[in-house]
Amino acid sequence: KKISKKFLNKKSSYVEKLLPFLLTKSQKLVLKEINTDLSSEKRMFRIVQGDVGSGKTVVAAMVIANIIDSGHQAAFMAPTELLAEQHYQTMIAWFKEMRTKVFLLTSKLTAANRKKILLDIKSSPASIIIGTHALFQNEVMYNNLGLIVVDEQHRFGVEQRLALMGKGATQGFRPHQLIMTATPIPRTLAMAAYADLDISTIKGLPPNRKSIKTAVI
């Protein structure tokens, strides 16, 4: 569904003001590419690739802000519960002053909590739902789902992403899809070559960012 240009950059600029750092030129360029998609007649299907620490999550958050401002929900799917909880805490911090509802849906929830969250998701347009594979289960009913963000797309199968996308198709349109990865693998390259997948790249790291250290213990 086309997002009116009057919404673009309205709330995302508000999120930017809350950040304790400045966006890089590369992040701003990627946001411009994404906003062009959102304001066009076509459904966005774009992958954002960048090294660990390059700032993919904050770009996704600013896109989510635009979606929320246009009255749609955003679903953020992470490969593990630990990462989903990390994104949940991050989004709460960034969106608390905007009074945006943020829900966390994972398999660890008790039956009572899960039932309550499912009701909240069904009745809360313009909200953010973060979770793992639980996001595309049959009992999850969205309210005007407009954007799907998939973190580390290679950890999910094609059918899993399609199942989540189908959640918004019941409302007359398919949600926009934003995929993020730090590990572009051959399957991703094949998707770019043979499917309708656009590519954005965040180059370099934000200034004064500590280097990423990887260790095997």
mmCIF file with all atom_site columns, C-alpha atoms in Angstrom:
data_model
loop_
_atom_site.group_PDB
_atom_site.id
_atom_site.type_symbol
_atom_site.label_atom_id
_atom_site.label_alt_id
_atom_site.label_comp_id
_atom_site.label_asym_id
_atom_site.label_entity_id
_atom_site.label_seq_id
_atom_site.pdbx_PDB_ins_code
_atom_site.Cartn_x
_atom_site.Cartn_y
_atom_site.Cartn_z
_atom_site.occupancy
_atom_site.B_iso_or_equiv
_atom_site.pdbx_formal_charge
_atom_site.auth_seq_id
_atom_site.auth_comp_id
_atom_site.auth_asym_id
_atom_site.auth_atom_id
_atom_site.pdbx_PDB_model_num
ATOM 1   C CA . LYS A 1 1   ? 0.000  0.000   0.000   1.00 0.00 ? 1   LYS A CA 1
ATOM 2   C CA . LYS A 1 2   ? 1.299  3.438   -0.952  1.00 0.00 ? 2   LYS A CA 1
ATOM 3   C CA . ILE A 1 3   ? 2.330  5.611   1.995   1.00 0.00 ? 3   ILE A CA 1
ATOM 4   C CA . SER A 1 4   ? 1.545  9.278   1.485   1.00 0.00 ? 4   SER A CA 1
ATOM 5   C CA . LYS A 1 5   ? 4.621  11.483  1.201   1.00 0.00 ? 5   LYS A CA 1
ATOM 6   C CA . LYS A 1 6   ? 3.236  13.729  3.929   1.00 0.00 ? 6   LYS A CA 1
ATOM 7   C CA . PHE A 1 7   ? 3.989  10.962  6.446   1.00 0.00 ? 7   PHE A CA 1
ATOM 8   C CA . LEU A 1 8   ? 7.527  10.236  5.299   1.00 0.00 ? 8   LEU A CA 1
ATOM 9   C CA . ASN A 1 9   ? 10.272 11.662  7.537   1.00 0.00 ? 9   ASN A CA 1
ATOM 10  C CA . LYS A 1 10  ? 7.667  13.146  9.888   1.00 0.00 ? 10  LYS A CA 1
ATOM 11  C CA . LYS A 1 11  ? 8.027  10.700  12.748  1.00 0.00 ? 11  LYS A CA 1
ATOM 12  C CA . SER A 1 12  ? 11.344 9.266   11.612  1.00 0.00 ? 12  SER A CA 1
ATOM 13  C CA . SER A 1 13  ? 12.921 12.687  12.146  1.00 0.00 ? 13  SER A CA 1
ATOM 14  C CA . TYR A 1 14  ? 11.430 12.645  15.637  1.00 0.00 ? 14  TYR A CA 1
ATOM 15  C CA . VAL A 1 15  ? 13.090 9.306   16.320  1.00 0.00 ? 15  VAL A CA 1
ATOM 16  C CA . GLU A 1 16  ? 16.354 10.713  14.981  1.00 0.00 ? 16  GLU A CA 1
ATOM 17  C CA . LYS A 1 17  ? 16.213 13.532  17.544  1.00 0.00 ? 17  LYS A CA 1
ATOM 18  C CA . LEU A 1 18  ? 16.008 10.950  20.344  1.00 0.00 ? 18  LEU A CA 1
ATOM 19  C CA . LEU A 1 19  ? 19.150 9.140   19.211  1.00 0.00 ? 19  LEU A CA 1
ATOM 20  C CA . PRO A 1 20  ? 22.406 9.767   21.113  1.00 0.00 ? 20  PRO A CA 1
ATOM 21  C CA . PHE A 1 21  ? 24.304 9.786   17.810  1.00 0.00 ? 21  PHE A CA 1
ATOM 22  C CA . LEU A 1 22  ? 24.072 11.178  14.280  1.00 0.00 ? 22  LEU A CA 1
ATOM 23  C CA . LEU A 1 23  ? 23.129 9.101   11.269  1.00 0.00 ? 23  LEU A CA 1
ATOM 24  C CA . THR A 1 24  ? 25.847 8.498   8.699   1.00 0.00 ? 24  THR A CA 1
ATOM 25  C CA . LYS A 1 25  ? 25.543 9.613   5.074   1.00 0.00 ? 25  LYS A CA 1
ATOM 26  C CA . SER A 1 26  ? 25.136 5.974   4.069   1.00 0.00 ? 26  SER A CA 1
ATOM 27  C CA . GLN A 1 27  ? 22.240 5.447   6.495   1.00 0.00 ? 27  GLN A CA 1
ATOM 28  C CA . LYS A 1 28  ? 20.503 8.577   5.202   1.00 0.00 ? 28  LYS A CA 1
ATOM 29  C CA . LEU A 1 29  ? 20.936 7.393   1.613   1.00 0.00 ? 29  LEU A CA 1
ATOM 30  C CA . VAL A 1 30  ? 19.391 4.006   2.433   1.00 0.00 ? 30  VAL A CA 1
ATOM 31  C CA . LEU A 1 31  ? 16.474 5.729   4.175   1.00 0.00 ? 31  LEU A CA 1
ATOM 32  C CA . LYS A 1 32  ? 15.926 7.839   1.066   1.00 0.00 ? 32  LYS A CA 1
ATOM 33  C CA . GLU A 1 33  ? 15.812 4.706   -1.094  1.00 0.00 ? 33  GLU A CA 1
ATOM 34  C CA . ILE A 1 34  ? 13.314 3.063   1.258   1.00 0.00 ? 34  ILE A CA 1
ATOM 35  C CA . ASN A 1 35  ? 11.086 6.139   1.436   1.00 0.00 ? 35  ASN A CA 1
ATOM 36  C CA . THR A 1 36  ? 11.020 6.258   -2.355  1.00 0.00 ? 36  THR A CA 1
ATOM 37  C CA . ASP A 1 37  ? 9.654  2.711   -2.297  1.00 0.00 ? 37  ASP A CA 1
ATOM 38  C CA . LEU A 1 38  ? 7.049  3.521   0.348   1.00 0.00 ? 38  LEU A CA 1
ATOM 39  C CA . SER A 1 39  ? 5.727  6.520   -1.576  1.00 0.00 ? 39  SER A CA 1
ATOM 40  C CA . SER A 1 40  ? 5.482  4.637   -4.866  1.00 0.00 ? 40  SER A CA 1
ATOM 41  C CA . GLU A 1 41  ? 2.682  2.457   -6.204  1.00 0.00 ? 41  GLU A CA 1
ATOM 42  C CA . LYS A 1 42  ? 4.605  -0.802  -5.766  1.00 0.00 ? 42  LYS A CA 1
ATOM 43  C CA . ARG A 1 43  ? 5.049  -2.967  -2.692  1.00 0.00 ? 43  ARG A CA 1
ATOM 44  C CA . MET A 1 44  ? 8.534  -2.651  -1.238  1.00 0.00 ? 44  MET A CA 1
ATOM 45  C CA . PHE A 1 45  ? 10.702 -5.758  -1.196  1.00 0.00 ? 45  PHE A CA 1
ATOM 46  C CA . ARG A 1 46  ? 14.163 -4.526  -0.220  1.00 0.00 ? 46  ARG A CA 1
ATOM 47  C CA . ILE A 1 47  ? 17.201 -5.988  1.516   1.00 0.00 ? 47  ILE A CA 1
ATOM 48  C CA . VAL A 1 48  ? 19.524 -3.808  3.583   1.00 0.00 ? 48  VAL A CA 1
ATOM 49  C CA . GLN A 1 49  ? 22.982 -5.277  3.948   1.00 0.00 ? 49  GLN A CA 1
ATOM 50  C CA . GLY A 1 50  ? 25.762 -3.963  6.151   1.00 0.00 ? 50  GLY A CA 1
ATOM 51  C CA . ASP A 1 51  ? 28.420 -5.127  8.561   1.00 0.00 ? 51  ASP A CA 1
ATOM 52  C CA . VAL A 1 52  ? 27.633 -5.764  12.226  1.00 0.00 ? 52  VAL A CA 1
ATOM 53  C CA . GLY A 1 53  ? 27.460 -2.363  13.919  1.00 0.00 ? 53  GLY A CA 1
ATOM 54  C CA . SER A 1 54  ? 26.779 -0.399  10.743  1.00 0.00 ? 54  SER A CA 1
ATOM 55  C CA . GLY A 1 55  ? 23.367 0.751   11.998  1.00 0.00 ? 55  GLY A CA 1
ATOM 56  C CA . LYS A 1 56  ? 20.763 -1.383  10.238  1.00 0.00 ? 56  LYS A CA 1
ATOM 57  C CA . THR A 1 57  ? 18.407 -1.546  13.229  1.00 0.00 ? 57  THR A CA 1
ATOM 58  C CA . VAL A 1 58  ? 18.078 2.223   13.605  1.00 0.00 ? 58  VAL A CA 1
ATOM 59  C CA . VAL A 1 59  ? 17.287 2.502   9.893   1.00 0.00 ? 59  VAL A CA 1
ATOM 60  C CA . ALA A 1 60  ? 14.550 -0.096  10.375  1.00 0.00 ? 60  ALA A CA 1
ATOM 61  C CA . ALA A 1 61  ? 13.224 1.847   13.379  1.00 0.00 ? 61  ALA A CA 1
ATOM 62  C CA . MET A 1 62  ? 12.910 5.037   11.355  1.00 0.00 ? 62  MET A CA 1
ATOM 63  C CA . VAL A 1 63  ? 11.062 3.178   8.614   1.00 0.00 ? 63  VAL A CA 1
ATOM 64  C CA . ILE A 1 64  ? 8.760  1.706   11.266  1.00 0.00 ? 64  ILE A CA 1
ATOM 65  C CA . ALA A 1 65  ? 8.094  5.224   12.567  1.00 0.00 ? 65  ALA A CA 1
ATOM 66  C CA . ASN A 1 66  ? 6.795  6.269   9.154   1.00 0.00 ? 66  ASN A CA 1
ATOM 67  C CA . ILE A 1 67  ? 4.596  3.170   8.949   1.00 0.00 ? 67  ILE A CA 1
ATOM 68  C CA . ILE A 1 68  ? 3.194  3.805   12.430  1.00 0.00 ? 68  ILE A CA 1
ATOM 69  C CA . ASP A 1 69  ? 2.501  7.432   11.564  1.00 0.00 ? 69  ASP A CA 1
ATOM 70  C CA . SER A 1 70  ? 0.440  6.314   8.562   1.00 0.00 ? 70  SER A CA 1
ATOM 71  C CA . GLY A 1 71  ? -1.760 4.180   10.824  1.00 0.00 ? 71  GLY A CA 1
ATOM 72  C CA . HIS A 1 72  ? -0.290 0.749   10.073  1.00 0.00 ? 72  HIS A CA 1
ATOM 73  C CA . GLN A 1 73  ? 1.279  -1.972  12.201  1.00 0.00 ? 73  GLN A CA 1
ATOM 74  C CA . ALA A 1 74  ? 4.867  -3.157  11.826  1.00 0.00 ? 74  ALA A CA 1
ATOM 75  C CA . ALA A 1 75  ? 6.080  -6.695  12.557  1.00 0.00 ? 75  ALA A CA 1
ATOM 76  C CA . PHE A 1 76  ? 9.760  -7.234  13.376  1.00 0.00 ? 76  PHE A CA 1
ATOM 77  C CA . MET A 1 77  ? 10.890 -10.878 13.128  1.00 0.00 ? 77  MET A CA 1
ATOM 78  C CA . ALA A 1 78  ? 14.166 -11.967 14.743  1.00 0.00 ? 78  ALA A CA 1
ATOM 79  C CA . PRO A 1 79  ? 15.771 -15.438 14.531  1.00 0.00 ? 79  PRO A CA 1
ATOM 80  C CA . THR A 1 80  ? 16.201 -15.996 18.293  1.00 0.00 ? 80  THR A CA 1
ATOM 81  C CA . GLU A 1 81  ? 14.282 -15.054 21.425  1.00 0.00 ? 81  GLU A CA 1
ATOM 82  C CA . LEU A 1 82  ? 17.359 -13.351 22.859  1.00 0.00 ? 82  LEU A CA 1
ATOM 83  C CA . LEU A 1 83  ? 17.674 -11.088 19.828  1.00 0.00 ? 83  LEU A CA 1
ATOM 84  C CA . ALA A 1 84  ? 13.913 -10.458 19.803  1.00 0.00 ? 84  ALA A CA 1
ATOM 85  C CA . GLU A 1 85  ? 14.061 -9.323  23.439  1.00 0.00 ? 85  GLU A CA 1
ATOM 86  C CA . GLN A 1 86  ? 17.020 -7.064  22.623  1.00 0.00 ? 86  GLN A CA 1
ATOM 87  C CA . HIS A 1 87  ? 15.089 -5.419  19.770  1.00 0.00 ? 87  HIS A CA 1
ATOM 88  C CA . TYR A 1 88  ? 12.052 -5.124  22.048  1.00 0.00 ? 88  TYR A CA 1
ATOM 89  C CA . GLN A 1 89  ? 13.980 -3.176  24.676  1.00 0.00 ? 89  GLN A CA 1
ATOM 90  C CA . THR A 1 90  ? 15.558 -0.984  21.999  1.00 0.00 ? 90  THR A CA 1
ATOM 91  C CA . MET A 1 91  ? 12.217 -0.129  20.377  1.00 0.00 ? 91  MET A CA 1
ATOM 92  C CA . ILE A 1 92  ? 10.627 0.668   23.739  1.00 0.00 ? 92  ILE A CA 1
ATOM 93  C CA . ALA A 1 93  ? 13.418 3.156   24.444  1.00 0.00 ? 93  ALA A CA 1
ATOM 94  C CA . TRP A 1 94  ? 13.137 4.789   21.020  1.00 0.00 ? 94  TRP A CA 1
ATOM 95  C CA . PHE A 1 95  ? 9.330  4.902   20.814  1.00 0.00 ? 95  PHE A CA 1
ATOM 96  C CA . LYS A 1 96  ? 8.267  5.529   24.425  1.00 0.00 ? 96  LYS A CA 1
ATOM 97  C CA . GLU A 1 97  ? 7.893  9.291   23.962  1.00 0.00 ? 97  GLU A CA 1
ATOM 98  C CA . MET A 1 98  ? 5.769  8.686   20.862  1.00 0.00 ? 98  MET A CA 1
ATOM 99  C CA . ARG A 1 99  ? 3.433  6.552   23.015  1.00 0.00 ? 99  ARG A CA 1
ATOM 100 C CA . THR A 1 100 ? 3.617  3.719   20.510  1.00 0.00 ? 100 THR A CA 1
ATOM 101 C CA . LYS A 1 101 ? 2.579  0.303   21.763  1.00 0.00 ? 101 LYS A CA 1
ATOM 102 C CA . VAL A 1 102 ? 5.331  -2.311  21.438  1.00 0.00 ? 102 VAL A CA 1
ATOM 103 C CA . PHE A 1 103 ? 4.540  -6.015  21.933  1.00 0.00 ? 103 PHE A CA 1
ATOM 104 C CA . LEU A 1 104 ? 6.891  -8.980  22.328  1.00 0.00 ? 104 LEU A CA 1
ATOM 105 C CA . LEU A 1 105 ? 5.609  -12.333 21.094  1.00 0.00 ? 105 LEU A CA 1
ATOM 106 C CA . THR A 1 106 ? 7.754  -15.411 21.764  1.00 0.00 ? 106 THR A CA 1
ATOM 107 C CA . SER A 1 107 ? 7.225  -19.043 22.702  1.00 0.00 ? 107 SER A CA 1
ATOM 108 C CA . LYS A 1 108 ? 8.285  -18.400 26.313  1.00 0.00 ? 108 LYS A CA 1
ATOM 109 C CA . LEU A 1 109 ? 5.068  -16.554 27.172  1.00 0.00 ? 109 LEU A CA 1
ATOM 110 C CA . THR A 1 110 ? 2.624  -18.131 29.572  1.00 0.00 ? 110 THR A CA 1
ATOM 111 C CA . ALA A 1 111 ? -0.785 -19.041 28.171  1.00 0.00 ? 111 ALA A CA 1
ATOM 112 C CA . ALA A 1 112 ? -2.437 -16.105 29.961  1.00 0.00 ? 112 ALA A CA 1
ATOM 113 C CA . ASN A 1 113 ? 0.120  -13.536 28.781  1.00 0.00 ? 113 ASN A CA 1
ATOM 114 C CA . ARG A 1 114 ? 0.030  -14.898 25.246  1.00 0.00 ? 114 ARG A CA 1
ATOM 115 C CA . LYS A 1 115 ? -3.767 -14.634 25.119  1.00 0.00 ? 115 LYS A CA 1
ATOM 116 C CA . LYS A 1 116 ? -3.631 -11.022 26.315  1.00 0.00 ? 116 LYS A CA 1
ATOM 117 C CA . ILE A 1 117 ? -0.935 -10.024 23.819  1.00 0.00 ? 117 ILE A CA 1
ATOM 118 C CA . LEU A 1 118 ? -2.806 -11.666 20.947  1.00 0.00 ? 118 LEU A CA 1
ATOM 119 C CA . LEU A 1 119 ? -5.898 -9.626  21.837  1.00 0.00 ? 119 LEU A CA 1
ATOM 120 C CA . ASP A 1 120 ? -3.805 -6.458  22.074  1.00 0.00 ? 120 ASP A CA 1
ATOM 121 C CA . ILE A 1 121 ? -2.246 -7.094  18.657  1.00 0.00 ? 121 ILE A CA 1
ATOM 122 C CA . LYS A 1 122 ? -5.653 -7.664  17.087  1.00 0.00 ? 122 LYS A CA 1
ATOM 123 C CA . SER A 1 123 ? -7.062 -4.446  18.553  1.00 0.00 ? 123 SER A CA 1
ATOM 124 C CA . SER A 1 124 ? -4.055 -2.093  18.295  1.00 0.00 ? 124 SER A CA 1
ATOM 125 C CA . PRO A 1 125 ? -3.424 -0.464  14.909  1.00 0.00 ? 125 PRO A CA 1
ATOM 126 C CA . ALA A 1 126 ? -0.252 1.617   14.584  1.00 0.00 ? 126 ALA A CA 1
ATOM 127 C CA . SER A 1 127 ? 1.720  -0.654  16.908  1.00 0.00 ? 127 SER A CA 1
ATOM 128 C CA . ILE A 1 128 ? 4.970  -2.644  16.754  1.00 0.00 ? 128 ILE A CA 1
ATOM 129 C CA . ILE A 1 129 ? 5.047  -6.412  17.188  1.00 0.00 ? 129 ILE A CA 1
ATOM 130 C CA . ILE A 1 130 ? 8.438  -8.020  17.771  1.00 0.00 ? 130 ILE A CA 1
ATOM 131 C CA . GLY A 1 131 ? 9.025  -11.743 17.953  1.00 0.00 ? 131 GLY A CA 1
ATOM 132 C CA . THR A 1 132 ? 10.403 -14.948 16.528  1.00 0.00 ? 132 THR A CA 1
ATOM 133 C CA . HIS A 1 133 ? 8.629  -17.632 14.490  1.00 0.00 ? 133 HIS A CA 1
ATOM 134 C CA . ALA A 1 134 ? 5.606  -17.010 16.716  1.00 0.00 ? 134 ALA A CA 1
ATOM 135 C CA . LEU A 1 135 ? 4.726  -13.976 14.568  1.00 0.00 ? 135 LEU A CA 1
ATOM 136 C CA . PHE A 1 136 ? 3.293  -16.039 11.719  1.00 0.00 ? 136 PHE A CA 1
ATOM 137 C CA . GLN A 1 137 ? 1.361  -18.647 13.724  1.00 0.00 ? 137 GLN A CA 1
ATOM 138 C CA . ASN A 1 138 ? -2.285 -19.153 12.767  1.00 0.00 ? 138 ASN A CA 1
ATOM 139 C CA . GLU A 1 139 ? -3.736 -17.625 15.927  1.00 0.00 ? 139 GLU A CA 1
ATOM 140 C CA . VAL A 1 140 ? -1.914 -14.300 15.435  1.00 0.00 ? 140 VAL A CA 1
ATOM 141 C CA . MET A 1 141 ? -4.300 -11.766 13.888  1.00 0.00 ? 141 MET A CA 1
ATOM 142 C CA . TYR A 1 142 ? -2.866 -8.381  12.902  1.00 0.00 ? 142 TYR A CA 1
ATOM 143 C CA . ASN A 1 143 ? -4.635 -5.050  12.589  1.00 0.00 ? 143 ASN A CA 1
ATOM 144 C CA . ASN A 1 144 ? -3.665 -3.281  9.350   1.00 0.00 ? 144 ASN A CA 1
ATOM 145 C CA . LEU A 1 145 ? -0.184 -4.805  9.016   1.00 0.00 ? 145 LEU A CA 1
ATOM 146 C CA . GLY A 1 146 ? 1.820  -2.524  6.721   1.00 0.00 ? 146 GLY A CA 1
ATOM 147 C CA . LEU A 1 147 ? 5.475  -3.508  7.180   1.00 0.00 ? 147 LEU A CA 1
ATOM 148 C CA . ILE A 1 148 ? 7.451  -6.663  7.872   1.00 0.00 ? 148 ILE A CA 1
ATOM 149 C CA . VAL A 1 149 ? 11.070 -6.382  8.993   1.00 0.00 ? 149 VAL A CA 1
ATOM 150 C CA . VAL A 1 150 ? 13.085 -9.607  8.916   1.00 0.00 ? 150 VAL A CA 1
ATOM 151 C CA . ASP A 1 151 ? 16.401 -9.591  10.764  1.00 0.00 ? 151 ASP A CA 1
ATOM 152 C CA . GLU A 1 152 ? 19.069 -12.007 9.520   1.00 0.00 ? 152 GLU A CA 1
ATOM 153 C CA . GLN A 1 153 ? 16.893 -13.287 6.682   1.00 0.00 ? 153 GLN A CA 1
ATOM 154 C CA . HIS A 1 154 ? 19.050 -16.343 6.000   1.00 0.00 ? 154 HIS A CA 1
ATOM 155 C CA . ARG A 1 155 ? 17.841 -17.820 9.311   1.00 0.00 ? 155 ARG A CA 1
ATOM 156 C CA . PHE A 1 156 ? 14.298 -18.089 7.960   1.00 0.00 ? 156 PHE A CA 1
ATOM 157 C CA . GLY A 1 157 ? 12.866 -20.160 5.144   1.00 0.00 ? 157 GLY A CA 1
ATOM 158 C CA . VAL A 1 158 ? 11.010 -18.673 2.191   1.00 0.00 ? 158 VAL A CA 1
ATOM 159 C CA . GLU A 1 159 ? 7.729  -20.253 3.322   1.00 0.00 ? 159 GLU A CA 1
ATOM 160 C CA . GLN A 1 160 ? 8.095  -18.697 6.769   1.00 0.00 ? 160 GLN A CA 1
ATOM 161 C CA . ARG A 1 161 ? 8.473  -15.199 5.339   1.00 0.00 ? 161 ARG A CA 1
ATOM 162 C CA . LEU A 1 162 ? 5.547  -15.776 2.972   1.00 0.00 ? 162 LEU A CA 1
ATOM 163 C CA . ALA A 1 163 ? 3.390  -16.973 5.866   1.00 0.00 ? 163 ALA A CA 1
ATOM 164 C CA . LEU A 1 164 ? 4.003  -13.726 7.729   1.00 0.00 ? 164 LEU A CA 1
ATOM 165 C CA . MET A 1 165 ? 3.423  -11.666 4.591   1.00 0.00 ? 165 MET A CA 1
ATOM 166 C CA . GLY A 1 166 ? 0.124  -13.446 4.081   1.00 0.00 ? 166 GLY A CA 1
ATOM 167 C CA . LYS A 1 167 ? -1.097 -12.064 7.393   1.00 0.00 ? 167 LYS A CA 1
ATOM 168 C CA . GLY A 1 168 ? -1.523 -8.652  5.794   1.00 0.00 ? 168 GLY A CA 1
ATOM 169 C CA . ALA A 1 169 ? -2.846 -9.897  2.467   1.00 0.00 ? 169 ALA A CA 1
ATOM 170 C CA . THR A 1 170 ? -6.287 -10.500 3.978   1.00 0.00 ? 170 THR A CA 1
ATOM 171 C CA . GLN A 1 171 ? -6.800 -6.738  4.196   1.00 0.00 ? 171 GLN A CA 1
ATOM 172 C CA . GLY A 1 172 ? -6.551 -6.105  0.478   1.00 0.00 ? 172 GLY A CA 1
ATOM 173 C CA . PHE A 1 173 ? -2.825 -5.542  0.150   1.00 0.00 ? 173 PHE A CA 1
ATOM 174 C CA . ARG A 1 174 ? 0.451  -7.217  0.966   1.00 0.00 ? 174 ARG A CA 1
ATOM 175 C CA . PRO A 1 175 ? 2.712  -5.529  3.526   1.00 0.00 ? 175 PRO A CA 1
ATOM 176 C CA . HIS A 1 176 ? 5.970  -3.903  2.541   1.00 0.00 ? 176 HIS A CA 1
ATOM 177 C CA . GLN A 1 177 ? 8.967  -6.094  3.382   1.00 0.00 ? 177 GLN A CA 1
ATOM 178 C CA . LEU A 1 178 ? 12.363 -4.938  4.626   1.00 0.00 ? 178 LEU A CA 1
ATOM 179 C CA . ILE A 1 179 ? 15.055 -7.591  5.051   1.00 0.00 ? 179 ILE A CA 1
ATOM 180 C CA . MET A 1 180 ? 18.283 -7.013  6.953   1.00 0.00 ? 180 MET A CA 1
ATOM 181 C CA . THR A 1 181 ? 21.465 -9.043  6.820   1.00 0.00 ? 181 THR A CA 1
ATOM 182 C CA . ALA A 1 182 ? 25.137 -8.827  7.723   1.00 0.00 ? 182 ALA A CA 1
ATOM 183 C CA . THR A 1 183 ? 25.896 -12.028 5.821   1.00 0.00 ? 183 THR A CA 1
ATOM 184 C CA . PRO A 1 184 ? 24.807 -11.848 2.164   1.00 0.00 ? 184 PRO A CA 1
ATOM 185 C CA . ILE A 1 185 ? 24.995 -15.476 1.071   1.00 0.00 ? 185 ILE A CA 1
ATOM 186 C CA . PRO A 1 186 ? 24.506 -17.107 -2.355  1.00 0.00 ? 186 PRO A CA 1
ATOM 187 C CA . ARG A 1 187 ? 20.765 -17.592 -1.799  1.00 0.00 ? 187 ARG A CA 1
ATOM 188 C CA . THR A 1 188 ? 20.414 -13.853 -1.194  1.00 0.00 ? 188 THR A CA 1
ATOM 189 C CA . LEU A 1 189 ? 22.349 -13.139 -4.387  1.00 0.00 ? 189 LEU A CA 1
ATOM 190 C CA . ALA A 1 190 ? 20.064 -15.520 -6.265  1.00 0.00 ? 190 ALA A CA 1
ATOM 191 C CA . MET A 1 191 ? 17.016 -13.711 -4.889  1.00 0.00 ? 191 MET A CA 1
ATOM 192 C CA . ALA A 1 192 ? 18.457 -10.428 -6.135  1.00 0.00 ? 192 ALA A CA 1
ATOM 193 C CA . ALA A 1 193 ? 19.104 -11.866 -9.590  1.00 0.00 ? 193 ALA A CA 1
ATOM 194 C CA . TYR A 1 194 ? 15.878 -13.796 -10.140 1.00 0.00 ? 194 TYR A CA 1
ATOM 195 C CA . ALA A 1 195 ? 13.323 -12.167 -7.844  1.00 0.00 ? 195 ALA A CA 1
ATOM 196 C CA . ASP A 1 196 ? 11.984 -8.649  -7.444  1.00 0.00 ? 196 ASP A CA 1
ATOM 197 C CA . LEU A 1 197 ? 14.421 -7.769  -4.679  1.00 0.00 ? 197 LEU A CA 1
ATOM 198 C CA . ASP A 1 198 ? 16.047 -4.343  -4.392  1.00 0.00 ? 198 ASP A CA 1
ATOM 199 C CA . ILE A 1 199 ? 19.344 -3.942  -2.531  1.00 0.00 ? 199 ILE A CA 1
ATOM 200 C CA . SER A 1 200 ? 20.561 -1.162  -0.250  1.00 0.00 ? 200 SER A CA 1
ATOM 201 C CA . THR A 1 201 ? 23.990 -1.194  1.363   1.00 0.00 ? 201 THR A CA 1
ATOM 202 C CA . ILE A 1 202 ? 25.094 0.620   4.507   1.00 0.00 ? 202 ILE A CA 1
ATOM 203 C CA . LYS A 1 203 ? 28.791 1.240   4.011   1.00 0.00 ? 203 LYS A CA 1
ATOM 204 C CA . GLY A 1 204 ? 31.206 1.722   6.877   1.00 0.00 ? 204 GLY A CA 1
ATOM 205 C CA . LEU A 1 205 ? 30.552 2.176   10.584  1.00 0.00 ? 205 LEU A CA 1
ATOM 206 C CA . PRO A 1 206 ? 29.325 5.234   12.506  1.00 0.00 ? 206 PRO A CA 1
ATOM 207 C CA . PRO A 1 207 ? 32.157 7.475   13.737  1.00 0.00 ? 207 PRO A CA 1
ATOM 208 C CA . ASN A 1 208 ? 33.698 6.671   17.137  1.00 0.00 ? 208 ASN A CA 1
ATOM 209 C CA . ARG A 1 209 ? 32.065 3.255   17.124  1.00 0.00 ? 209 ARG A CA 1
ATOM 210 C CA . LYS A 1 210 ? 34.022 0.581   18.949  1.00 0.00 ? 210 LYS A CA 1
ATOM 211 C CA . SER A 1 211 ? 35.258 -2.238  16.733  1.00 0.00 ? 211 SER A CA 1
ATOM 212 C CA . ILE A 1 212 ? 33.369 -5.542  16.808  1.00 0.00 ? 212 ILE A CA 1
ATOM 213 C CA . LYS A 1 213 ? 35.322 -8.386  18.375  1.00 0.00 ? 213 LYS A CA 1
ATOM 214 C CA . THR A 1 214 ? 34.371 -11.978 17.586  1.00 0.00 ? 214 THR A CA 1
ATOM 215 C CA . ALA A 1 215 ? 35.708 -14.782 19.767  1.00 0.00 ? 215 ALA A CA 1
ATOM 216 C CA . VAL A 1 216 ? 35.320 -18.543 19.792  1.00 0.00 ? 216 VAL A CA 1
ATOM 217 C CA . ILE A 1 217 ? 35.426 -20.061 23.291  1.00 0.00 ? 217 ILE A CA 1
#
